[in-house]
């Protein structure tokens, strides 16, 4: 039997819509890193001093921060597992193209990280994707178990560490920062040329891609991928209509619990434990709640029609993700329009929404002429070359 990548008729609308929503959420979070000297700011909460900036940051922190990379990780696991299941149905050896596709994404991510923007996430997803391949043959129950166990191990270790150090219920103090490193980043991106930005990008990458970050990815992003893979084995999106009650319960309960946990440091005293729970427990719980809300909205024909532009953006999520970095570096860095450090949180949020709106229009226009995004087509050609002829 011939193996072909997913056709337009086979696509799941809710999955594409979720990818489109994720693009906006990721951009809203990434925007801080485009115009501020990150990753050298250790605590954004204490970085802002203006009341308006504090309010806008807190809003993004509760509703967006730490909730969209888990969402996109689950979608990544879901999509990769769908390919695995389709290969099984067609009698194709998934391992002829699965690792190859991940290697291609890894290469694109590295090019993105070194030559466009240091905050690339594709390399991390591809890296964790290779580990996912070791588990992907297991049933949904086992995949969910592996994901929860791996993630829980990190939680138990770090929370126990907080308790042993006696800081779990201690209020978070202002963390010391390296002023020189921050000034260097501001100078390189804010007033330097392309080469200055490139050299600073290498410094930022040494933090972004440190050994600790790779270990953290295995403990966080990989488990989310495993959860997404489990959902794909159970076909939770494909069976959404027959699982209406399940998805509505998930939407209400997970959004409520997620928002409460993420709001806790602002409602109560901001302690180390509450701040940790906000990021690593509340964030993923809320992301599942967001998934459930979108799935529930897709039950409604008029809502599905309204969300169709998001689905088109989701169909070319790789292209639009890279495009976001290109637009933002040109907009903020000195070799472009030089807005680095010159916008507040509100303006940064408005810019992010504006960029995403333009991307939705771009996707609409693109799909009037083409069936796939340019980078998606490139990955497809490099991945599936000769696969059909060999089966």
mmCIF file of C-alpha atoms in Angstrom:
data_model
loop_
_atom_site.group_PDB
_atom_site.id
_atom_site.type_symbol
_atom_site.label_atom_id
_atom_site.label_comp_id
_atom_site.label_asym_id
_atom_site.label_seq_id
_atom_site.Cartn_x
_atom_site.Cartn_y
_atom_site.Cartn_z
ATOM 1 C CA UNK A 1 0.000 0.000 0.000
ATOM 2 C CA UNK A 2 1.129 3.543 -0.739
ATOM 3 C CA UNK A 3 1.643 5.891 2.196
ATOM 4 C CA UNK A 4 0.678 9.526 1.725
ATOM 5 C CA UNK A 5 0.788 12.406 4.232
ATOM 6 C CA UNK A 6 -2.512 13.675 5.615
ATOM 7 C CA UNK A 7 -4.813 15.072 2.927
ATOM 8 C CA UNK A 8 -7.104 18.075 3.308
ATOM 9 C CA UNK A 9 -10.144 15.794 3.596
ATOM 10 C CA UNK A 10 -8.497 13.836 6.411
ATOM 11 C CA UNK A 11 -7.596 16.883 8.513
ATOM 12 C CA UNK A 12 -9.298 17.421 11.869
ATOM 13 C CA UNK A 13 -10.695 20.953 12.081
ATOM 14 C CA UNK A 14 -10.405 21.222 15.854
ATOM 15 C CA UNK A 15 -6.738 20.166 15.716
ATOM 16 C CA UNK A 16 -5.913 22.880 13.175
ATOM 17 C CA UNK A 17 -7.908 25.472 15.135
ATOM 18 C CA UNK A 18 -6.008 24.551 18.299
ATOM 19 C CA UNK A 19 -2.719 24.997 16.447
ATOM 20 C CA UNK A 20 -3.897 28.408 15.280
ATOM 21 C CA UNK A 21 -4.876 29.459 18.805
ATOM 22 C CA UNK A 22 -1.511 28.207 20.061
ATOM 23 C CA UNK A 23 0.294 30.444 17.601
ATOM 24 C CA UNK A 24 -1.318 33.505 19.179
ATOM 25 C CA UNK A 25 -0.641 32.339 22.736
ATOM 26 C CA UNK A 26 2.990 31.544 21.991
ATOM 27 C CA UNK A 27 3.503 34.918 20.312
ATOM 28 C CA UNK A 28 1.978 36.777 23.279
ATOM 29 C CA UNK A 29 4.482 35.067 25.582
ATOM 30 C CA UNK A 30 7.444 35.295 23.198
ATOM 31 C CA UNK A 31 6.861 39.017 22.712
ATOM 32 C CA UNK A 32 8.606 39.722 26.035
ATOM 33 C CA UNK A 33 11.727 37.987 24.748
ATOM 34 C CA UNK A 34 11.716 40.025 21.547
ATOM 35 C CA UNK A 35 11.883 43.432 23.218
ATOM 36 C CA UNK A 36 13.398 42.693 26.648
ATOM 37 C CA UNK A 37 16.858 41.337 27.615
ATOM 38 C CA UNK A 38 15.747 37.785 28.229
ATOM 39 C CA UNK A 39 16.684 35.077 29.183
ATOM 40 C CA UNK A 40 18.798 37.149 31.583
ATOM 41 C CA UNK A 41 15.765 38.528 33.462
ATOM 42 C CA UNK A 42 15.118 35.854 36.057
ATOM 43 C CA UNK A 43 11.760 37.150 37.280
ATOM 44 C CA UNK A 44 9.513 39.196 35.011
ATOM 45 C CA UNK A 45 6.991 39.702 37.802
ATOM 46 C CA UNK A 46 9.418 41.951 39.670
ATOM 47 C CA UNK A 47 10.875 43.523 36.522
ATOM 48 C CA UNK A 48 8.001 45.911 35.828
ATOM 49 C CA UNK A 49 7.450 48.951 38.039
ATOM 50 C CA UNK A 50 4.753 50.899 36.172
ATOM 51 C CA UNK A 51 1.233 50.057 37.434
ATOM 52 C CA UNK A 52 -0.158 49.552 33.930
ATOM 53 C CA UNK A 53 2.701 47.211 32.992
ATOM 54 C CA UNK A 54 2.189 45.225 36.195
ATOM 55 C CA UNK A 55 -1.529 44.742 35.510
ATOM 56 C CA UNK A 56 -0.991 43.734 31.877
ATOM 57 C CA UNK A 57 1.809 41.340 32.819
ATOM 58 C CA UNK A 58 -0.251 39.733 35.576
ATOM 59 C CA UNK A 59 -3.135 39.215 33.155
ATOM 60 C CA UNK A 60 -0.862 37.533 30.612
ATOM 61 C CA UNK A 61 0.817 35.558 33.374
ATOM 62 C CA UNK A 62 -2.485 34.103 34.524
ATOM 63 C CA UNK A 63 -4.213 33.486 31.190
ATOM 64 C CA UNK A 64 -1.347 32.857 28.764
ATOM 65 C CA UNK A 65 2.088 32.269 30.305
ATOM 66 C CA UNK A 66 2.989 28.582 30.858
ATOM 67 C CA UNK A 67 -0.290 27.412 29.290
ATOM 68 C CA UNK A 68 0.463 27.436 25.574
ATOM 69 C CA UNK A 69 3.733 25.552 25.285
ATOM 70 C CA UNK A 70 2.092 22.565 27.068
ATOM 71 C CA UNK A 71 -0.863 22.919 24.692
ATOM 72 C CA UNK A 72 1.371 22.936 21.626
ATOM 73 C CA UNK A 73 3.420 20.044 23.050
ATOM 74 C CA UNK A 74 0.260 17.951 23.422
ATOM 75 C CA UNK A 75 -0.745 18.811 19.864
ATOM 76 C CA UNK A 76 2.724 17.804 18.673
ATOM 77 C CA UNK A 77 2.363 14.423 20.391
ATOM 78 C CA UNK A 78 -1.158 14.027 19.015
ATOM 79 C CA UNK A 79 -0.056 14.775 15.449
ATOM 80 C CA UNK A 80 2.988 12.499 15.537
ATOM 81 C CA UNK A 81 0.894 9.642 16.926
ATOM 82 C CA UNK A 82 -1.741 10.154 14.219
ATOM 83 C CA UNK A 83 1.032 9.628 11.662
ATOM 84 C CA UNK A 84 2.133 6.488 13.505
ATOM 85 C CA UNK A 85 -1.414 5.088 13.518
ATOM 86 C CA UNK A 86 -1.902 5.891 9.845
ATOM 87 C CA UNK A 87 1.362 4.150 8.982
ATOM 88 C CA UNK A 88 0.141 1.063 10.865
ATOM 89 C CA UNK A 89 -3.145 1.107 8.925
ATOM 90 C CA UNK A 90 -1.358 1.315 5.576
ATOM 91 C CA UNK A 91 1.285 -1.262 6.464
ATOM 92 C CA UNK A 92 4.065 1.315 6.226
ATOM 93 C CA UNK A 93 7.116 1.310 8.481
ATOM 94 C CA UNK A 94 6.645 4.513 10.497
ATOM 95 C CA UNK A 95 10.316 4.541 11.446
ATOM 96 C CA UNK A 96 11.269 5.106 7.811
ATOM 97 C CA UNK A 97 9.982 8.668 7.962
ATOM 98 C CA UNK A 98 9.113 9.550 11.600
ATOM 99 C CA UNK A 99 12.709 10.104 12.786
ATOM 100 C CA UNK A 100 13.542 11.777 9.473
ATOM 101 C CA UNK A 101 10.775 14.325 9.951
ATOM 102 C CA UNK A 102 12.005 15.094 13.459
ATOM 103 C CA UNK A 103 15.570 15.500 12.174
ATOM 104 C CA UNK A 104 14.333 17.990 9.562
ATOM 105 C CA UNK A 105 12.453 19.970 12.213
ATOM 106 C CA UNK A 106 15.585 19.913 14.360
ATOM 107 C CA UNK A 107 17.629 21.385 11.512
ATOM 108 C CA UNK A 108 15.029 24.087 10.847
ATOM 109 C CA UNK A 109 14.978 24.874 14.560
ATOM 110 C CA UNK A 110 18.765 25.192 14.740
ATOM 111 C CA UNK A 111 18.835 27.516 11.727
ATOM 112 C CA UNK A 112 16.067 29.549 13.335
ATOM 113 C CA UNK A 113 17.874 29.696 16.685
ATOM 114 C CA UNK A 114 21.288 30.685 15.340
ATOM 115 C CA UNK A 115 20.306 33.063 12.555
ATOM 116 C CA UNK A 116 16.923 34.552 13.504
ATOM 117 C CA UNK A 117 15.965 34.265 17.176
ATOM 118 C CA UNK A 118 17.507 32.538 20.187
ATOM 119 C CA UNK A 119 14.178 31.500 21.764
ATOM 120 C CA UNK A 120 13.450 28.724 19.259
ATOM 121 C CA UNK A 121 11.211 25.884 20.487
ATOM 122 C CA UNK A 122 11.434 23.586 17.438
ATOM 123 C CA UNK A 123 14.771 22.127 18.522
ATOM 124 C CA UNK A 124 13.298 21.232 21.914
ATOM 125 C CA UNK A 125 10.203 19.660 20.348
ATOM 126 C CA UNK A 126 12.280 17.628 17.904
ATOM 127 C CA UNK A 127 14.625 16.552 20.704
ATOM 128 C CA UNK A 128 11.721 15.381 22.875
ATOM 129 C CA UNK A 129 10.055 13.880 19.805
ATOM 130 C CA UNK A 130 12.891 11.373 19.463
ATOM 131 C CA UNK A 131 12.169 10.200 23.013
ATOM 132 C CA UNK A 132 8.466 10.016 22.180
ATOM 133 C CA UNK A 133 9.315 7.527 19.435
ATOM 134 C CA UNK A 134 10.532 5.134 22.159
ATOM 135 C CA UNK A 135 7.052 5.134 23.733
ATOM 136 C CA UNK A 136 4.757 5.572 20.763
ATOM 137 C CA UNK A 137 3.977 1.857 20.323
ATOM 138 C CA UNK A 138 2.400 1.653 23.784
ATOM 139 C CA UNK A 139 -1.343 1.904 24.424
ATOM 140 C CA UNK A 140 -3.033 5.136 25.463
ATOM 141 C CA UNK A 141 -3.174 4.085 29.089
ATOM 142 C CA UNK A 142 0.532 3.376 29.253
ATOM 143 C CA UNK A 143 1.403 6.601 27.417
ATOM 144 C CA UNK A 144 -0.633 8.624 29.910
ATOM 145 C CA UNK A 145 0.972 6.756 32.809
ATOM 146 C CA UNK A 146 4.500 7.355 31.501
ATOM 147 C CA UNK A 147 3.757 11.051 30.999
ATOM 148 C CA UNK A 148 2.334 11.550 34.477
ATOM 149 C CA UNK A 149 5.093 9.553 36.175
ATOM 150 C CA UNK A 150 7.926 11.425 34.415
ATOM 151 C CA UNK A 151 6.327 14.800 35.134
ATOM 152 C CA UNK A 152 5.489 13.886 38.736
ATOM 153 C CA UNK A 153 9.070 12.847 39.405
ATOM 154 C CA UNK A 154 10.208 16.411 38.701
ATOM 155 C CA UNK A 155 7.435 17.900 40.823
ATOM 156 C CA UNK A 156 8.157 15.658 43.809
ATOM 157 C CA UNK A 157 11.888 16.328 43.597
ATOM 158 C CA UNK A 158 11.602 20.128 43.379
ATOM 159 C CA UNK A 159 8.815 20.495 45.949
ATOM 160 C CA UNK A 160 10.765 18.267 48.346
ATOM 161 C CA UNK A 161 13.774 20.499 47.715
ATOM 162 C CA UNK A 162 11.717 23.590 48.617
ATOM 163 C CA UNK A 163 10.584 21.910 51.837
ATOM 164 C CA UNK A 164 14.093 20.757 52.804
ATOM 165 C CA UNK A 165 15.474 24.238 52.180
ATOM 166 C CA UNK A 166 12.651 25.716 54.250
ATOM 167 C CA UNK A 167 11.541 28.118 51.505
ATOM 168 C CA UNK A 168 8.278 26.498 50.319
ATOM 169 C CA UNK A 169 6.112 29.019 52.165
ATOM 170 C CA UNK A 170 8.619 31.866 52.045
ATOM 171 C CA UNK A 171 7.749 34.960 50.052
ATOM 172 C CA UNK A 172 9.760 35.323 46.858
ATOM 173 C CA UNK A 173 12.372 38.042 47.092
ATOM 174 C CA UNK A 174 13.863 40.011 44.238
ATOM 175 C CA UNK A 175 16.355 37.745 42.515
ATOM 176 C CA UNK A 176 19.835 39.056 41.811
ATOM 177 C CA UNK A 177 20.543 39.655 38.134
ATOM 178 C CA UNK A 178 23.726 40.152 36.153
ATOM 179 C CA UNK A 179 23.487 43.832 35.229
ATOM 180 C CA UNK A 180 26.425 43.590 32.821
ATOM 181 C CA UNK A 181 24.808 40.749 30.881
ATOM 182 C CA UNK A 182 21.525 42.643 30.669
ATOM 183 C CA UNK A 183 23.270 45.812 29.472
ATOM 184 C CA UNK A 184 25.158 43.825 26.834
ATOM 185 C CA UNK A 185 21.895 42.428 25.471
ATOM 186 C CA UNK A 186 20.257 45.856 25.412
ATOM 187 C CA UNK A 187 23.253 47.302 23.586
ATOM 188 C CA UNK A 188 23.531 44.481 21.045
ATOM 189 C CA UNK A 189 19.853 44.327 20.127
ATOM 190 C CA UNK A 190 18.907 47.933 20.800
ATOM 191 C CA UNK A 191 21.789 49.798 19.161
ATOM 192 C CA UNK A 192 23.975 47.179 17.445
ATOM 193 C CA UNK A 193 24.100 45.898 13.884
ATOM 194 C CA UNK A 194 23.193 42.402 12.641
ATOM 195 C CA UNK A 195 26.558 40.951 13.662
ATOM 196 C CA UNK A 196 26.240 42.405 17.166
ATOM 197 C CA UNK A 197 22.806 40.797 17.433
ATOM 198 C CA UNK A 198 24.195 37.494 16.111
ATOM 199 C CA UNK A 199 26.988 37.396 18.692
ATOM 200 C CA UNK A 200 24.547 38.248 21.484
ATOM 201 C CA UNK A 201 22.243 35.535 20.182
ATOM 202 C CA UNK A 202 25.020 33.010 20.765
ATOM 203 C CA UNK A 203 25.294 34.191 24.374
ATOM 204 C CA UNK A 204 21.521 33.885 24.846
ATOM 205 C CA UNK A 205 21.560 30.437 23.260
ATOM 206 C CA UNK A 206 24.122 29.290 25.807
ATOM 207 C CA UNK A 207 21.404 29.902 28.405
ATOM 208 C CA UNK A 208 18.433 28.724 26.327
ATOM 209 C CA UNK A 209 20.162 25.487 25.312
ATOM 210 C CA UNK A 210 22.049 24.790 28.516
ATOM 211 C CA UNK A 211 22.165 21.161 29.776
ATOM 212 C CA UNK A 212 19.683 22.064 32.513
ATOM 213 C CA UNK A 213 17.154 23.215 29.897
ATOM 214 C CA UNK A 214 17.370 19.920 27.995
ATOM 215 C CA UNK A 215 16.786 17.968 31.203
ATOM 216 C CA UNK A 216 13.855 20.222 32.066
ATOM 217 C CA UNK A 217 12.397 19.584 28.589
ATOM 218 C CA UNK A 218 12.464 15.824 29.142
ATOM 219 C CA UNK A 219 10.652 16.309 32.459
ATOM 220 C CA UNK A 220 8.024 18.726 31.110
ATOM 221 C CA UNK A 221 7.605 18.872 27.334
ATOM 222 C CA UNK A 222 8.055 15.120 26.786
ATOM 223 C CA UNK A 223 5.310 14.255 29.318
ATOM 224 C CA UNK A 224 2.925 16.683 27.608
ATOM 225 C CA UNK A 225 3.713 15.007 24.288
ATOM 226 C CA UNK A 226 3.007 11.621 25.867
ATOM 227 C CA UNK A 227 -0.357 12.902 27.115
ATOM 228 C CA UNK A 228 -1.134 14.147 23.607
ATOM 229 C CA UNK A 229 -0.076 10.783 22.190
ATOM 230 C CA UNK A 230 -2.407 9.009 24.626
ATOM 231 C CA UNK A 231 -5.281 11.249 23.509
ATOM 232 C CA UNK A 232 -4.502 10.355 19.881
ATOM 233 C CA UNK A 233 -4.560 6.630 20.686
ATOM 234 C CA UNK A 234 -8.023 7.170 22.197
ATOM 235 C CA UNK A 235 -9.007 9.389 19.218
ATOM 236 C CA UNK A 236 -10.434 11.993 21.595
ATOM 237 C CA UNK A 237 -10.647 14.705 18.933
ATOM 238 C CA UNK A 238 -12.021 12.450 16.207
ATOM 239 C CA UNK A 239 -14.677 11.151 18.638
ATOM 240 C CA UNK A 240 -15.487 14.584 20.053
ATOM 241 C CA UNK A 241 -19.216 14.455 19.231
ATOM 242 C CA UNK A 242 -19.788 11.197 21.070
ATOM 243 C CA UNK A 243 -17.693 12.511 23.991
ATOM 244 C CA UNK A 244 -19.556 15.802 24.460
ATOM 245 C CA UNK A 245 -20.175 15.331 28.169
ATOM 246 C CA UNK A 246 -16.530 14.386 28.754
ATOM 247 C CA UNK A 247 -15.221 17.465 26.943
ATOM 248 C CA UNK A 248 -17.688 19.823 28.671
ATOM 249 C CA UNK A 249 -16.708 18.499 32.100
ATOM 250 C CA UNK A 250 -13.021 18.923 31.219
ATOM 251 C CA UNK A 251 -13.633 22.472 29.943
ATOM 252 C CA UNK A 252 -15.425 23.666 33.065
ATOM 253 C CA UNK A 253 -13.342 21.890 35.705
ATOM 254 C CA UNK A 254 -9.860 22.320 34.220
ATOM 255 C CA UNK A 255 -10.344 25.998 33.365
ATOM 256 C CA UNK A 256 -11.673 26.717 36.860
ATOM 257 C CA UNK A 257 -8.907 24.788 38.641
ATOM 258 C CA UNK A 258 -6.197 26.075 36.302
ATOM 259 C CA UNK A 259 -7.182 29.720 36.724
ATOM 260 C CA UNK A 260 -7.393 29.359 40.499
ATOM 261 C CA UNK A 261 -3.910 27.835 40.762
ATOM 262 C CA UNK A 262 -2.433 30.402 38.395
ATOM 263 C CA UNK A 263 -4.091 33.262 40.274
ATOM 264 C CA UNK A 264 -3.078 31.991 43.729
ATOM 265 C CA UNK A 265 0.268 33.855 43.956
ATOM 266 C CA UNK A 266 -1.576 37.122 43.244
ATOM 267 C CA UNK A 267 -4.554 36.369 45.491
ATOM 268 C CA UNK A 268 -2.422 35.172 48.390
ATOM 269 C CA UNK A 269 1.242 35.702 49.252
ATOM 270 C CA UNK A 270 3.589 34.953 46.367
ATOM 271 C CA UNK A 271 5.593 32.093 47.853
ATOM 272 C CA UNK A 272 8.051 29.772 46.139
ATOM 273 C CA UNK A 273 5.574 26.884 46.322
ATOM 274 C CA UNK A 274 2.598 28.823 44.948
ATOM 275 C CA UNK A 275 4.709 30.303 42.168
ATOM 276 C CA UNK A 276 5.958 26.828 41.232
ATOM 277 C CA UNK A 277 2.429 25.412 41.237
ATOM 278 C CA UNK A 278 1.274 28.347 39.108
ATOM 279 C CA UNK A 279 3.762 27.546 36.352
ATOM 280 C CA UNK A 280 4.071 23.764 36.382
ATOM 281 C CA UNK A 281 0.645 22.633 37.608
ATOM 282 C CA UNK A 282 -1.776 25.455 36.859
ATOM 283 C CA UNK A 283 -0.313 26.149 33.414
ATOM 284 C CA UNK A 284 -0.764 22.624 31.984
ATOM 285 C CA UNK A 285 -4.181 22.185 33.640
ATOM 286 C CA UNK A 286 -5.405 25.417 32.070
ATOM 287 C CA UNK A 287 -3.999 24.376 28.687
ATOM 288 C CA UNK A 288 -6.134 21.209 28.773
ATOM 289 C CA UNK A 289 -9.103 23.396 29.695
ATOM 290 C CA UNK A 290 -8.412 25.588 26.660
ATOM 291 C CA UNK A 291 -8.278 22.507 24.443
ATOM 292 C CA UNK A 292 -11.641 21.387 25.801
ATOM 293 C CA UNK A 293 -13.214 24.823 25.212
ATOM 294 C CA UNK A 294 -12.129 24.802 21.555
ATOM 295 C CA UNK A 295 -13.394 21.252 21.085
ATOM 296 C CA UNK A 296 -16.757 22.235 22.604
ATOM 297 C CA UNK A 297 -16.984 25.302 20.364
ATOM 298 C CA UNK A 298 -16.410 23.070 17.357
ATOM 299 C CA UNK A 299 -19.710 21.308 18.170
ATOM 300 C CA UNK A 300 -21.475 24.492 17.054
ATOM 301 C CA UNK A 301 -21.633 24.961 13.259
ATOM 302 C CA UNK A 302 -21.617 28.777 13.421
ATOM 303 C CA UNK A 303 -18.613 28.760 15.804
ATOM 304 C CA UNK A 304 -16.754 26.319 13.586
ATOM 305 C CA UNK A 305 -17.339 28.652 10.646
ATOM 306 C CA UNK A 306 -16.089 31.659 12.629
ATOM 307 C CA UNK A 307 -12.986 29.739 13.710
ATOM 308 C CA UNK A 308 -12.172 28.560 10.192
ATOM 309 C CA UNK A 309 -9.510 31.287 9.658
ATOM 310 C CA UNK A 310 -7.707 29.980 12.749
ATOM 311 C CA UNK A 311 -7.746 26.511 11.217
ATOM 312 C CA UNK A 312 -6.024 27.831 8.109
ATOM 313 C CA UNK A 313 -3.375 29.487 10.268
ATOM 314 C CA UNK A 314 -2.961 26.185 12.090
ATOM 315 C CA UNK A 315 -2.440 24.341 8.803
ATOM 316 C CA UNK A 316 0.703 26.418 8.230
ATOM 317 C CA UNK A 317 1.784 26.769 11.870
ATOM 318 C CA UNK A 318 5.460 26.052 11.151
ATOM 319 C CA UNK A 319 5.648 28.777 8.508
ATOM 320 C CA UNK A 320 3.814 31.300 10.673
ATOM 321 C CA UNK A 321 5.930 30.499 13.735
ATOM 322 C CA UNK A 322 9.156 31.269 11.852
ATOM 323 C CA UNK A 323 7.505 34.287 10.265
ATOM 324 C CA UNK A 324 6.697 35.680 13.718
ATOM 325 C CA UNK A 325 10.389 35.651 14.619
ATOM 326 C CA UNK A 326 11.389 37.343 11.379
ATOM 327 C CA UNK A 327 8.765 40.074 11.772
ATOM 328 C CA UNK A 328 9.579 40.707 15.431
ATOM 329 C CA UNK A 329 13.368 40.797 15.064
ATOM 330 C CA UNK A 330 13.039 43.239 12.165
ATOM 331 C CA UNK A 331 10.573 45.294 14.170
ATOM 332 C CA UNK A 332 12.510 45.434 17.453
ATOM 333 C CA UNK A 333 16.210 45.051 16.657
ATOM 334 C CA UNK A 334 18.336 48.020 15.648
ATOM 335 C CA UNK A 335 19.079 46.647 12.160
ATOM 336 C CA UNK A 336 15.314 46.951 11.577
ATOM 337 C CA UNK A 337 12.940 49.501 13.118
ATOM 338 C CA UNK A 338 14.799 49.631 16.433
ATOM 339 C CA UNK A 339 11.881 49.376 18.885
ATOM 340 C CA UNK A 340 13.841 47.187 21.322
ATOM 341 C CA UNK A 341 13.096 48.251 24.905
ATOM 342 C CA UNK A 342 10.854 51.075 23.707
ATOM 343 C CA UNK A 343 7.417 49.476 24.104
ATOM 344 C CA UNK A 344 5.418 48.708 27.228
ATOM 345 C CA UNK A 345 3.528 45.485 27.944
ATOM 346 C CA UNK A 346 0.240 46.810 26.612
ATOM 347 C CA UNK A 347 1.801 47.912 23.335
ATOM 348 C CA UNK A 348 3.704 44.629 23.038
ATOM 349 C CA UNK A 349 0.435 42.743 23.447
ATOM 350 C CA UNK A 350 -1.313 44.882 20.850
ATOM 351 C CA UNK A 351 1.578 44.367 18.430
ATOM 352 C CA UNK A 352 1.383 40.592 18.950
ATOM 353 C CA UNK A 353 -2.355 40.541 18.242
ATOM 354 C CA UNK A 354 -1.805 42.757 15.193
ATOM 355 C CA UNK A 355 0.891 40.474 13.806
ATOM 356 C CA UNK A 356 -1.325 37.435 14.327
ATOM 357 C CA UNK A 357 -4.249 39.137 12.567
ATOM 358 C CA UNK A 358 -1.989 39.874 9.587
ATOM 359 C CA UNK A 359 -0.884 36.235 9.597
ATOM 360 C CA UNK A 360 -4.499 35.054 9.510
ATOM 361 C CA UNK A 361 -5.101 37.239 6.455
ATOM 362 C CA UNK A 362 -1.877 35.923 4.921
ATOM 363 C CA UNK A 363 -2.990 32.323 5.507
ATOM 364 C CA UNK A 364 -6.376 33.032 3.918
ATOM 365 C CA UNK A 365 -4.707 34.479 0.818
ATOM 366 C CA UNK A 366 -2.064 31.752 0.676
ATOM 367 C CA UNK A 367 -4.598 28.928 0.642
ATOM 368 C CA UNK A 368 -6.478 30.464 -2.255
ATOM 369 C CA UNK A 369 -3.462 29.508 -4.404
ATOM 370 C CA UNK A 370 -1.689 26.705 -2.544
ATOM 371 C CA UNK A 371 -2.611 23.621 -0.540
ATOM 372 C CA UNK A 372 0.213 23.855 2.017
ATOM 373 C CA UNK A 373 2.412 26.443 3.667
ATOM 374 C CA UNK A 374 5.914 26.827 2.152
ATOM 375 C CA UNK A 375 7.824 25.313 5.077
ATOM 376 C CA UNK A 376 5.203 22.592 5.489
ATOM 377 C CA UNK A 377 5.668 21.685 1.826
ATOM 378 C CA UNK A 378 9.447 21.633 2.247
ATOM 379 C CA UNK A 379 9.216 19.317 5.253
ATOM 380 C CA UNK A 380 6.761 17.081 3.392
ATOM 381 C CA UNK A 381 8.993 16.738 0.340
ATOM 382 C CA UNK A 382 12.111 16.043 2.399
ATOM 383 C CA UNK A 383 10.303 13.606 4.701
ATOM 384 C CA UNK A 384 8.182 11.529 2.341
ATOM 385 C CA UNK A 385 10.539 11.422 -0.620
ATOM 386 C CA UNK A 386 10.565 7.862 -2.044
ATOM 387 C CA UNK A 387 8.267 6.593 0.736
ATOM 388 C CA UNK A 388 5.351 5.971 -1.637
ATOM 389 C CA UNK A 389 7.493 4.270 -4.255
ATOM 390 C CA UNK A 390 8.982 1.889 -1.677
ATOM 391 C CA UNK A 391 5.594 0.492 -0.557
#
